[in-house]
Short mmCIF file of C-alpha atoms in Angstrom, two decimals:
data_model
loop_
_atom_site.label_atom_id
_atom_site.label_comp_id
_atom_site.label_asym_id
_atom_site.label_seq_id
_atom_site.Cartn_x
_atom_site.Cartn_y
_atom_site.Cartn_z
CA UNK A 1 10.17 -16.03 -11.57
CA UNK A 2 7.08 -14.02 -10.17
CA UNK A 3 5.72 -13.54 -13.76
CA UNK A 4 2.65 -15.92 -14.23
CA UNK A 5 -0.67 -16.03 -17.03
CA UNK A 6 -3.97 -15.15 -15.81
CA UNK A 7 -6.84 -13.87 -17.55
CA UNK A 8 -7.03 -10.12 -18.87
CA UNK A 9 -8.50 -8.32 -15.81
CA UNK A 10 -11.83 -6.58 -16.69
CA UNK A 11 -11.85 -2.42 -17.35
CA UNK A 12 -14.81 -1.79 -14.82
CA UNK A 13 -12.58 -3.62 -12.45
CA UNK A 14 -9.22 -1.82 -12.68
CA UNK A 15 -11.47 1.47 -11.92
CA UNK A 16 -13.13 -0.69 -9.32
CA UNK A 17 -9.60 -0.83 -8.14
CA UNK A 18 -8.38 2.38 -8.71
CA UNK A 19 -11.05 3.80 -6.12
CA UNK A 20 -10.70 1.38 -3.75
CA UNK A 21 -7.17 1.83 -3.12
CA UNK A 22 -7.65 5.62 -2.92
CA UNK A 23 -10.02 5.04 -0.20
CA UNK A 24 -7.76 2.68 1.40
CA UNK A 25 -4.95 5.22 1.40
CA UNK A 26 -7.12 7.73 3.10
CA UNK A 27 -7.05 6.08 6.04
CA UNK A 28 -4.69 7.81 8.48
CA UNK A 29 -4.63 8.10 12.12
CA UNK A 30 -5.34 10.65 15.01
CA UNK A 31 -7.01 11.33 17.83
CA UNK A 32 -6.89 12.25 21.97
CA UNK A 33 -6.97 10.67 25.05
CA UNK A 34 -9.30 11.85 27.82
CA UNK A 35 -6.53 10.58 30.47
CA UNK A 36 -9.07 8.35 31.58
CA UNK A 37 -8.65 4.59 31.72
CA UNK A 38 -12.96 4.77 32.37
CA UNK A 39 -16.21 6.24 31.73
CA UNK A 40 -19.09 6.70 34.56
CA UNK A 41 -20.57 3.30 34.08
CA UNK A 42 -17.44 1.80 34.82
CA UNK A 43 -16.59 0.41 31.88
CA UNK A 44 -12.58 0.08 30.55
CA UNK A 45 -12.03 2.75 27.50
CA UNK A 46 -9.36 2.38 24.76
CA UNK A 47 -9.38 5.05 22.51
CA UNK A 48 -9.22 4.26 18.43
CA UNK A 49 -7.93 7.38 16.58
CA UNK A 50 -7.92 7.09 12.91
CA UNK A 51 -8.18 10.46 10.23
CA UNK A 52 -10.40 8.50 7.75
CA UNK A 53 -13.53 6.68 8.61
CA UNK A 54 -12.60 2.79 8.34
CA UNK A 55 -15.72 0.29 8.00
CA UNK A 56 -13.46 -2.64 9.28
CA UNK A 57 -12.38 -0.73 12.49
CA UNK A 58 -16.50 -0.11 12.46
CA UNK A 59 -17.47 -3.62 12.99
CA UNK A 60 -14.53 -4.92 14.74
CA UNK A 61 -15.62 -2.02 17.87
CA UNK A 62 -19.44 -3.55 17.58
CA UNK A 63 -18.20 -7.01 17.36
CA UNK A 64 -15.29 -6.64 20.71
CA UNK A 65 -17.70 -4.68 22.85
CA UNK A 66 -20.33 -7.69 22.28
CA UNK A 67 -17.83 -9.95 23.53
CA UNK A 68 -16.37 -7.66 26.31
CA UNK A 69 -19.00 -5.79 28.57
CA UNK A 70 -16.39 -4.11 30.72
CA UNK A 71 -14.54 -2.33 27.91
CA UNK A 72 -15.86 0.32 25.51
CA UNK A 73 -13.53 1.44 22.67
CA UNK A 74 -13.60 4.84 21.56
CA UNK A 75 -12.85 5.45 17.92
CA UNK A 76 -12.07 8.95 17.00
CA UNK A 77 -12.68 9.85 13.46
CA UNK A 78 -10.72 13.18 12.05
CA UNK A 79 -11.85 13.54 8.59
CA UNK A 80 -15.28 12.27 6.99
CA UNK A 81 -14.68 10.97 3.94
CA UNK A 82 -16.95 12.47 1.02
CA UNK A 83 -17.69 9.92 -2.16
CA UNK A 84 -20.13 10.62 -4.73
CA UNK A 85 -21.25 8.48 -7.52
CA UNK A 86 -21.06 9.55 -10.91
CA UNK A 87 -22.54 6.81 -13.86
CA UNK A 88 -20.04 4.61 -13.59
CA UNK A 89 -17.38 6.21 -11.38
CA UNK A 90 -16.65 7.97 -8.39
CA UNK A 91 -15.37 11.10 -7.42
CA UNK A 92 -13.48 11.19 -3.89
CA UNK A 93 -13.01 14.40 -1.78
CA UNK A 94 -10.00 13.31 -0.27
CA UNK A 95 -8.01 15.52 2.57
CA UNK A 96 -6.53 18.71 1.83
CA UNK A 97 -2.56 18.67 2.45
CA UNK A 98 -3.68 21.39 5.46
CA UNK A 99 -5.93 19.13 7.03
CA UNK A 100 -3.48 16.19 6.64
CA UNK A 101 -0.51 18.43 8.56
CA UNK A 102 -3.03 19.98 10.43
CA UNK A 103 -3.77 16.33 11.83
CA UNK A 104 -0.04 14.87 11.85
CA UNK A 105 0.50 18.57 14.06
CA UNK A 106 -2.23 17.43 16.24
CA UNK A 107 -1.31 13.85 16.67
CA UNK A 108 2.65 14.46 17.01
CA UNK A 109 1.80 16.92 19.86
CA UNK A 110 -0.08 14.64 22.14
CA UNK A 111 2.19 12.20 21.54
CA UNK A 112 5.26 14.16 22.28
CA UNK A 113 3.01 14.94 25.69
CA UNK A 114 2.86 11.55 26.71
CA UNK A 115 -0.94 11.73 26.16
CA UNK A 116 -2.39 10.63 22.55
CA UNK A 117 -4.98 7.88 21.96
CA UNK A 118 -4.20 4.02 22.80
CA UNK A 119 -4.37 3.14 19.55
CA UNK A 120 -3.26 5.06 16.23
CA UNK A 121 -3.20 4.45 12.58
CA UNK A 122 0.21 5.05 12.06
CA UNK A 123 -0.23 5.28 7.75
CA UNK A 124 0.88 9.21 7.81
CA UNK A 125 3.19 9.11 10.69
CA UNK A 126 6.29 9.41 11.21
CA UNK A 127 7.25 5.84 12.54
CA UNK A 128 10.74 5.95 12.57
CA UNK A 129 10.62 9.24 14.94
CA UNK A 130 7.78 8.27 17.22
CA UNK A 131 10.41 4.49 18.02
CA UNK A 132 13.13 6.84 18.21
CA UNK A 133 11.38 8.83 21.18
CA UNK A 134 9.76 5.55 22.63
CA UNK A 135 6.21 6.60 22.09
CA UNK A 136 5.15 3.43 20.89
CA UNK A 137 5.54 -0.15 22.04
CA UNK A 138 7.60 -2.46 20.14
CA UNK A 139 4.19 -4.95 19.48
CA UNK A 140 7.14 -8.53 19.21
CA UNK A 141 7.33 -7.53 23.47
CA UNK A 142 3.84 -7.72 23.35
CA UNK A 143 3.06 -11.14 21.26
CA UNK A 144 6.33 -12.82 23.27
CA UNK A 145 4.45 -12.15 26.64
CA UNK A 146 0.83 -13.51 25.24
CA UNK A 147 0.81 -16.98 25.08
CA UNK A 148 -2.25 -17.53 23.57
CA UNK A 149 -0.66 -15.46 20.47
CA UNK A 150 1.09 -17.89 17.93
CA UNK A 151 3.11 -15.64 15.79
CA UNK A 152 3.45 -19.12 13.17
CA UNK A 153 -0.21 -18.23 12.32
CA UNK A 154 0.13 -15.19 10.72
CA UNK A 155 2.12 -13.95 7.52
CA UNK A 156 5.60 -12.99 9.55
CA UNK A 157 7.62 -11.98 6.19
CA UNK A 158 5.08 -8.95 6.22
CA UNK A 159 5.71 -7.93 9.61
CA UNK A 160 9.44 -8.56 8.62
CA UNK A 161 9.33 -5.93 6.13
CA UNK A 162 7.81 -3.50 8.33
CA UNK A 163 10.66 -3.97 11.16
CA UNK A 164 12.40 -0.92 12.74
CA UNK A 165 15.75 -1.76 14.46
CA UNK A 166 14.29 -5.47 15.03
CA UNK A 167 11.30 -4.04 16.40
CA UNK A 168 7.99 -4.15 15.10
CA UNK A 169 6.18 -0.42 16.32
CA UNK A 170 3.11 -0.53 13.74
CA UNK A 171 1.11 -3.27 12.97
CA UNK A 172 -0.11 -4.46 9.43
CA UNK A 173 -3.47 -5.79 9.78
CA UNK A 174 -3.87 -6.42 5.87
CA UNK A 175 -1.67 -6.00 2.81
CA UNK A 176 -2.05 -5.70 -1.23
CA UNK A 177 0.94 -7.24 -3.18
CA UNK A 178 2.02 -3.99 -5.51
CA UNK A 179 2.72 -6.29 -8.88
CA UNK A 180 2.54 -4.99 -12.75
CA UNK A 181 -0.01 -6.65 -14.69
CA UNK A 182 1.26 -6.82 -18.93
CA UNK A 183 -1.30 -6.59 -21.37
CA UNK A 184 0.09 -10.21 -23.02
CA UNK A 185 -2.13 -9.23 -26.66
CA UNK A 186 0.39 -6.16 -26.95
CA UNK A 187 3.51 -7.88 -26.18
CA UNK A 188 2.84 -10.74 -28.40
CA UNK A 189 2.15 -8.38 -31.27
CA UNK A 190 5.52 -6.44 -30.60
CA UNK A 191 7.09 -10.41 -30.39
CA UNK A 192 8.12 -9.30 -26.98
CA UNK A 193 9.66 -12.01 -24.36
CA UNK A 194 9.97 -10.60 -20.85
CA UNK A 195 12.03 -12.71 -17.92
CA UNK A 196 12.23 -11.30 -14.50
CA UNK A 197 13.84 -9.68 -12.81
CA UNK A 198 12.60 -6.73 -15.30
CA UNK A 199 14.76 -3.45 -15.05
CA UNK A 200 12.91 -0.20 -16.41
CA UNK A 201 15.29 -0.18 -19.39
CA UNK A 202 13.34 -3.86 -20.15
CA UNK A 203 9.85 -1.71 -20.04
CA UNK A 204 11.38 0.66 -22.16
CA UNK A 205 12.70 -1.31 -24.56
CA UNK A 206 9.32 -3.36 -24.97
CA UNK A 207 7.67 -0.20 -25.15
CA UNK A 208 9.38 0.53 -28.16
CA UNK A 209 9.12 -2.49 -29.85
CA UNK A 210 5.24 -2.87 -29.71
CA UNK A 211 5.09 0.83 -30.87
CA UNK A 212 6.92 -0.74 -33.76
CA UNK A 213 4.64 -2.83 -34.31
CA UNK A 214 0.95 -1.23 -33.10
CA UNK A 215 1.58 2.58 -33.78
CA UNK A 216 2.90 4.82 -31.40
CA UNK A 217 -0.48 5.27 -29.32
CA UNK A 218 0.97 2.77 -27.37
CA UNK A 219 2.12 3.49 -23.88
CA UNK A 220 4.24 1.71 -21.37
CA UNK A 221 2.18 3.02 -18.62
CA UNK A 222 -0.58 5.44 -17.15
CA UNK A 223 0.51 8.04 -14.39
CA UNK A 224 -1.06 11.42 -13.47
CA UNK A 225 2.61 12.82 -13.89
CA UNK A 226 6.18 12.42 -13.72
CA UNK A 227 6.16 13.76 -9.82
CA UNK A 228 3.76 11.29 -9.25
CA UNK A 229 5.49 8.08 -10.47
CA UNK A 230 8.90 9.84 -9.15
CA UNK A 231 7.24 10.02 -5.47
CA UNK A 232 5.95 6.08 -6.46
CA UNK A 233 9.42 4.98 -7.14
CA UNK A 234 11.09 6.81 -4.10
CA UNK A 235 8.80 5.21 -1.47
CA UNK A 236 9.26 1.95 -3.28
CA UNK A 237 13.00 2.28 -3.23
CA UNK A 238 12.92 4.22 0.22
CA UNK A 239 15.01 2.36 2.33
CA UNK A 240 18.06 2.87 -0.29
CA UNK A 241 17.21 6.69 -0.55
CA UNK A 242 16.96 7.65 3.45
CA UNK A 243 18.53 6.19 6.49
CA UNK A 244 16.76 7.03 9.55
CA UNK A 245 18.58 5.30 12.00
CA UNK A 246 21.73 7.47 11.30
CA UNK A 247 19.78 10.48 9.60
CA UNK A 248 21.21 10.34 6.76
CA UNK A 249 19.53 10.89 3.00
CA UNK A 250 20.49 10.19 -0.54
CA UNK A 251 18.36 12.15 -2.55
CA UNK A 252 22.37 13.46 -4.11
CA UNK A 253 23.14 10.30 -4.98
CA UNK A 254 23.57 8.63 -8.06
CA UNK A 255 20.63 6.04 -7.49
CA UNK A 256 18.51 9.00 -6.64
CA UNK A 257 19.46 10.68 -10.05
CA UNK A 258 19.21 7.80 -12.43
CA UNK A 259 15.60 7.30 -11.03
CA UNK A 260 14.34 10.55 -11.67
CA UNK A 261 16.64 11.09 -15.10
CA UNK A 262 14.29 7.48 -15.59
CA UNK A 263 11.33 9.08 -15.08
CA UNK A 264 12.35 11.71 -17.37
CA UNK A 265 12.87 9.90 -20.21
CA UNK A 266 9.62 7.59 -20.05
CA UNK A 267 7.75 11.15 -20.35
CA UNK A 268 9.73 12.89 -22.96
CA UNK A 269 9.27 9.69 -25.19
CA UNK A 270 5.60 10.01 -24.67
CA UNK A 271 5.65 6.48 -22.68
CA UNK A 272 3.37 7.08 -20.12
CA UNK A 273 -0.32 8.97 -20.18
CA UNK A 274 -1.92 10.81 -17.75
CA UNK A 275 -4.57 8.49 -16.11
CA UNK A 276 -8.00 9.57 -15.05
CA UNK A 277 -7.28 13.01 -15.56
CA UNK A 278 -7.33 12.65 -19.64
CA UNK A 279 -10.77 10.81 -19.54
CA UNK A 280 -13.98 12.31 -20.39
CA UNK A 281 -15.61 8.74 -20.68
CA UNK A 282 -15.65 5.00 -20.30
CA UNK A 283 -14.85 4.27 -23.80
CA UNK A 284 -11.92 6.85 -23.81
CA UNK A 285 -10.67 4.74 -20.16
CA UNK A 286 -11.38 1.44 -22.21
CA UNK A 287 -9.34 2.51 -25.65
CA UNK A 288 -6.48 3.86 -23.67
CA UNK A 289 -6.07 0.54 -21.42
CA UNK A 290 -6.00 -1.40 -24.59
CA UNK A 291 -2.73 0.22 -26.08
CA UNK A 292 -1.46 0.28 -22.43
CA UNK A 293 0.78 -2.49 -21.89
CA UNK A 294 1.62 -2.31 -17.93
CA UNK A 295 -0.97 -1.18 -15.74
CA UNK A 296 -0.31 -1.28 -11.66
CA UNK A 297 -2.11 -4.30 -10.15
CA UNK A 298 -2.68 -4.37 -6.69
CA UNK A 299 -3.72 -7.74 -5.27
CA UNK A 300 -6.11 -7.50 -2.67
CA UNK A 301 -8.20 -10.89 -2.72
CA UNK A 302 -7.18 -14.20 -3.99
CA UNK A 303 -9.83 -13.45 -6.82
CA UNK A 304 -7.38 -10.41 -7.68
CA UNK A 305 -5.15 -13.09 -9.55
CA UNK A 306 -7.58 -13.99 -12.07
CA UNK A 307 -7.93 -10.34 -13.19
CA UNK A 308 -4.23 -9.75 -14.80
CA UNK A 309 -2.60 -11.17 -18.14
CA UNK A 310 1.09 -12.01 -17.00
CA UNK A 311 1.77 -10.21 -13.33
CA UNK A 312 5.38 -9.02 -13.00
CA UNK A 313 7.04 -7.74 -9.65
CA UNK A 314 7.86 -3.94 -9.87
CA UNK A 315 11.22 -3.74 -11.83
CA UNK A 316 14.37 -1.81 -10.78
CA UNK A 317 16.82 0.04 -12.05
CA UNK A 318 19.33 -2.49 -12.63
CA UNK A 319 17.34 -5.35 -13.29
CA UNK A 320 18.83 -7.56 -10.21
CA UNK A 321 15.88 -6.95 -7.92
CA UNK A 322 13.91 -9.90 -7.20
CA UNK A 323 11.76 -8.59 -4.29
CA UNK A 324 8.13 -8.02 -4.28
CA UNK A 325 6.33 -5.16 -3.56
CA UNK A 326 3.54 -4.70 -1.14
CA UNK A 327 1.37 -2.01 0.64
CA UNK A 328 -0.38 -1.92 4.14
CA UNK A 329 -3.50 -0.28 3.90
CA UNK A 330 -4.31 -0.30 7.67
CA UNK A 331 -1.37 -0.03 10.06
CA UNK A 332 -1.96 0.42 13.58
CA UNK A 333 0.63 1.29 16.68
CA UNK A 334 0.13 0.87 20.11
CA UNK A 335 0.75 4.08 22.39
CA UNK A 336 3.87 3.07 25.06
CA UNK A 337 2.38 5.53 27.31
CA UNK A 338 -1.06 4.12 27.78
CA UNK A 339 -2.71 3.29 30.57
CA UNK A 340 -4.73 0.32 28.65
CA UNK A 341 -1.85 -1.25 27.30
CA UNK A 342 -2.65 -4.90 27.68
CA UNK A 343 -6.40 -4.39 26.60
CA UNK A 344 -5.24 -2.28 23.57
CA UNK A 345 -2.83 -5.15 22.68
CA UNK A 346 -5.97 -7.50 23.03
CA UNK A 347 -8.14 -5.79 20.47
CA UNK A 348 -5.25 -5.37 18.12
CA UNK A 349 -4.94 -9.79 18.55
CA UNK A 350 -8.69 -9.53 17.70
CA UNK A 351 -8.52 -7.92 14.48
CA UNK A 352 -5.92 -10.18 13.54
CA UNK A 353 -8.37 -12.96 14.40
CA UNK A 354 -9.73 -15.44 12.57
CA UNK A 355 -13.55 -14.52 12.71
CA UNK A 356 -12.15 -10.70 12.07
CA UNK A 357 -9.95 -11.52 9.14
CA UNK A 358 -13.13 -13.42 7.60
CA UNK A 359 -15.39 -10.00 7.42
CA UNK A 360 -16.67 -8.58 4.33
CA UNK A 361 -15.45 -4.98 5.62
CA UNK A 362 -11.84 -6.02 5.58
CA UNK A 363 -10.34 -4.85 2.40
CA UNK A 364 -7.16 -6.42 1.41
CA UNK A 365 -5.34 -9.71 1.85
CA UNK A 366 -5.58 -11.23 4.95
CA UNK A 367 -2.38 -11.12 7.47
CA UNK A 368 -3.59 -14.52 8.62
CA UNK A 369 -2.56 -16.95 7.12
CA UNK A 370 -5.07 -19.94 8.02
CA UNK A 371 -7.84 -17.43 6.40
CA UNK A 372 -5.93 -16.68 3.27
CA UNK A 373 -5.50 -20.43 2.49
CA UNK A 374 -9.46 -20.93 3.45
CA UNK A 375 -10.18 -18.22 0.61
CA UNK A 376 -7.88 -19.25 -1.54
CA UNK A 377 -9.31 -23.09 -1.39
CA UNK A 378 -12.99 -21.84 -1.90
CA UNK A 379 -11.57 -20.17 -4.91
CA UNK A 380 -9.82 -23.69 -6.25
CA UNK A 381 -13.48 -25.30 -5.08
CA UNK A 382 -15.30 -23.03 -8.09
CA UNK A 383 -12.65 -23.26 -10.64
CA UNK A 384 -12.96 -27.10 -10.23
CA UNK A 385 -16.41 -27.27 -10.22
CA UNK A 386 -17.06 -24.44 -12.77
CA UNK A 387 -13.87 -24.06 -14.33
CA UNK A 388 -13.99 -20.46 -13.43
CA UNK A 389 -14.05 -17.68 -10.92
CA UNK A 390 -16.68 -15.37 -9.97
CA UNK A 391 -14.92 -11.94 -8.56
CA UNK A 392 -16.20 -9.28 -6.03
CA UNK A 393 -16.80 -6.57 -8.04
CA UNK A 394 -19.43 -8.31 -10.20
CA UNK A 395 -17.60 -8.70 -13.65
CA UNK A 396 -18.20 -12.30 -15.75
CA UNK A 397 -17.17 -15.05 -14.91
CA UNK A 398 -13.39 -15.71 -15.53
CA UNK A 399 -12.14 -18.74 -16.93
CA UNK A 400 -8.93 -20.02 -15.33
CA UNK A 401 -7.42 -23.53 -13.98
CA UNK A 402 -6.89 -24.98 -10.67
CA UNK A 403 -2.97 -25.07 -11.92
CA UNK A 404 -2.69 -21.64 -12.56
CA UNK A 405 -4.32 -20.25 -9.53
CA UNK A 406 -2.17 -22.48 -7.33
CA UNK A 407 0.87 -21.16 -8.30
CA UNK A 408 -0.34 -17.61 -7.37
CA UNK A 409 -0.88 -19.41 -3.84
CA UNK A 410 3.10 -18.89 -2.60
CA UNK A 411 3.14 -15.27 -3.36
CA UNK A 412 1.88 -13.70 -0.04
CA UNK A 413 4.67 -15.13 1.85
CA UNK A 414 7.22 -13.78 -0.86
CA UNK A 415 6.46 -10.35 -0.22
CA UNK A 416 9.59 -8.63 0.74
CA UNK A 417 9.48 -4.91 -0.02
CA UNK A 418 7.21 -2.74 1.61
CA UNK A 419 6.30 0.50 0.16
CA UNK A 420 7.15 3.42 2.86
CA UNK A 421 8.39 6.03 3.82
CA UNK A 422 7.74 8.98 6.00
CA UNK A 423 4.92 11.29 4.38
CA UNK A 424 6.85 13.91 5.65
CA UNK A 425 10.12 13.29 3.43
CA UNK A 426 7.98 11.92 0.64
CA UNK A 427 5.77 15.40 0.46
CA UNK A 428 8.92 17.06 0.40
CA UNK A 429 10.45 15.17 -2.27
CA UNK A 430 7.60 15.60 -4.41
CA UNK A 431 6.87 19.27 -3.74
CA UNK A 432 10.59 19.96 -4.75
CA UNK A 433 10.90 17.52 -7.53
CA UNK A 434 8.41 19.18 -9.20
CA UNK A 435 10.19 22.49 -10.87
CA UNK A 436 12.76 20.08 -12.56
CA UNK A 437 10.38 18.17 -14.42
CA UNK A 438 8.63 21.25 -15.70
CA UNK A 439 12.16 22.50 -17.02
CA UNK A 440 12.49 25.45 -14.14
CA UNK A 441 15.17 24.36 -12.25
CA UNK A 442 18.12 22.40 -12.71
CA UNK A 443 18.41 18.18 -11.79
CA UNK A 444 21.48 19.66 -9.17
CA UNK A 445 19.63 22.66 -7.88
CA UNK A 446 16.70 20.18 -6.43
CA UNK A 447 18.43 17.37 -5.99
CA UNK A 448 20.64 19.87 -3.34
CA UNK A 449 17.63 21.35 -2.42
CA UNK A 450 15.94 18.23 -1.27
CA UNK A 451 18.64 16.63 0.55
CA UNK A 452 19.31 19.27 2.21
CA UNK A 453 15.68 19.59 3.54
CA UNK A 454 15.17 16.01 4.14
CA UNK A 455 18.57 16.14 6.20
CA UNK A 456 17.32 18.45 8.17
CA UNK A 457 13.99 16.88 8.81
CA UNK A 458 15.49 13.81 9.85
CA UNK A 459 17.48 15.83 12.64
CA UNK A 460 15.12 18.03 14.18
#
């Protein structure tokens, strides 16, 4: 059972959240090699490339070069990212889908040259083509020839997850658990019982009751629109939709058209609303989360736990999935043609560090596992002494037991399913899904139409 009680998570929190997972999924990678293993004082250069600004990569480059004189690391930055406060939210200019290809072009070219930085955020690249062409270094060759690296330290099932082939070609250095938190007030006034594994049918069917009960304001959840949570369920369900070791797809299949035929339904019944889009204030955000009974809950910090009523694992279709979700939000890959290979590996074991893992600036849970236990036992400290928690983003105080936050402990090294694909495949799912779900083209005509680009894709 992954379903457990916690707390109702504060409002200002889940927009907290909201925006900091955007920001997170900014981050992308890029950027060029000089060719140069030097610069004219001598010193060693490994070049960074990233497409989003990341505060963690920030301080790890001030904190290395401290330690290491002789090497300088050069971290190329290909898109600024612009946020402006407004009251009590945020609005993010995030990067256009031209400068996103326009980078991916950029990036895929130097790599394909044999040139490209030493080290690349690999969130919007395509992984599974770069191993394919051996332009990046399978990083288990890497940790096997370090013996100062003990791979028993670190949260393995995560890099598990992220294999290619038995290989492991990016590398997470954080990761959010991707759970559903139920709003347990709702529930209990629809007399709703939920046991995992939950199917969608199951959030359907409680849907319905509570509206039964509450009025039919209630919704089972909030997405922008049905492309959205379609592209959502195909990169949580990627691996059964596209085979990229054989180049094969699936998008014809009858797993790919029950989840979209799924996704369907939830919006013709009116089960879902449209998120931030819909909001013209706090209180409108507030009364809509109150007769909104499964909101996504991404765990990022032990303190995350106490935030939720009852947190479910995502469900599946038929209601025999028992894996649990998560998300990298920082994902780096080590160029097989560079010149600085062993000193690129080294700063890659250095944000994996201990005293790295422990920074403010890094946002997620921590891949290490001594530091996730060291947070999670400050957190048991408070609750014992003040029989609550005090969480990051400011809110009150919440009351919660020793008992309950210990059971949340085993759940980072449960994590099983990571959330993927290529944003290539994914773009073109959700470009094409589109015209179906606004009723001008038929479920067959995309469905054909996207497997037949995604089959090409995967054999260019």
């Amino acid at each position: 059972m992954m379903s457990m009680r916690i707390k109702k998570r504060n409002i200002n929190t889940y927009i907290v959240c909201t925006f900091t997972i955007l920001s997170l999924f900014l981050s992308a990678c890029n950027g060029t090699s000089e060719g140069t293993s030097g610069d004219s004082s001598g010193k060693k250069q490994i070049v960074l490339a990233t497409m989003s600004q990341n505060r963690f990569l920030d301080f790890a480059k001030e904190k290395y070069e401290a330690l290491h004189p002789d090497i300088e690391i050069v971290y190329k930055v290909y898109q600024e990212m612009d946020i402006r406060e407004m009251g009590n939210m945020a609005q993010i200019s995030m990067p256009s889908k031209e400068d996103q290809e326009k980078y991916i072009s950029t990036i895929n070219t130097e790599m394909m040259s044999g040139a490209g930085p030493d080290i690349l955020d690999t969130t919007e690249l395509p992984v599974d083509k770069y191993k394919e062409k051996n332009m990046l270094a399978n990083l288990y060759d890497m940790m096997d020839q370090d013996q100062d690296f003990n791979k028993n330290e670190y949260f393995q099932n995560i890099w598990k997850s992220t294999e290619l082939d038995g290989g492991l070609y990016t590398f997470p250095v954080n990761f959010l658990l991707e759970m559903l938190s139920a709003n347990d007030e709702l529930l209990k006034q629809g007399g709703v019982q939920l046991q995992e594994p939950l199917s969608w049918d199951d959030i359907l069917t409680a849907t319905e009751q509570v509206r039964q009960a509450v009025g039919n304001d209630v919704s089972a959840i909030s997405e922008s629109s049905p492309e959205d949570l379609a592209s959502e369920l195909v990169s949580l369900y990627y691996s059964q939709l596209v085979d990229s070791k054989n180049k094969k797809a699936y998008f014809d299949s009858d797993d790919s058209r029950r989840l979209i035929l799924k996704v369907k339904e939830i919006f013709d019944r009116g089960f879902a609303w449209s998120g931030m889009s819909d909001i013209q204030s706090m209180e409108d955000f507030s009364e809509k989360m109150k007769l909104t009974i499964f909101s996504p809950s991404y765990i990022s910090d032990p303190t995350s736990f106490a935030l939720s009523d009852t947190l479910y694992s995502q469900p599946s279709f038929d209601g025999k999935n028992e894996e649990l979700a998560f998300r990298t939000s920082l994902n780096l890959g080590l160029n097989a043609n560079s010149a600085m290979k062993q000193e690129a590996w080294d700063f890659l074991k250095f944000l994996v560090s201990e005293e790295m893992q422990q920074a403010p600036a890094r946002i997620g849970l921590p891949i290490n596992k001594q530091v996730y236990n060291e947070m999670f036992d400050r957190m048991l400290d408070d609750v014992k002494k003040n029989g609550s928690v005090t969480t990051p983003h400011g809110e009150e105080p919440v009351t919660v037991t020793p008992e309950q936050l210990e059971s949340m402990r085993p759940l980072a090294e449960k994590a099983n399913q990571k959330s993927s694909g290529d944003p290539k495949i994914l773009d073109i799912f959700r470009t094409e899904i589109a015209p179906y779900f606004a009723g001008q083209k038929s479920l067959d005509d995309v469905l054909r139409l996207i497997q037949s680009k995604v089959t090409t894709y995967l054999n260019e």
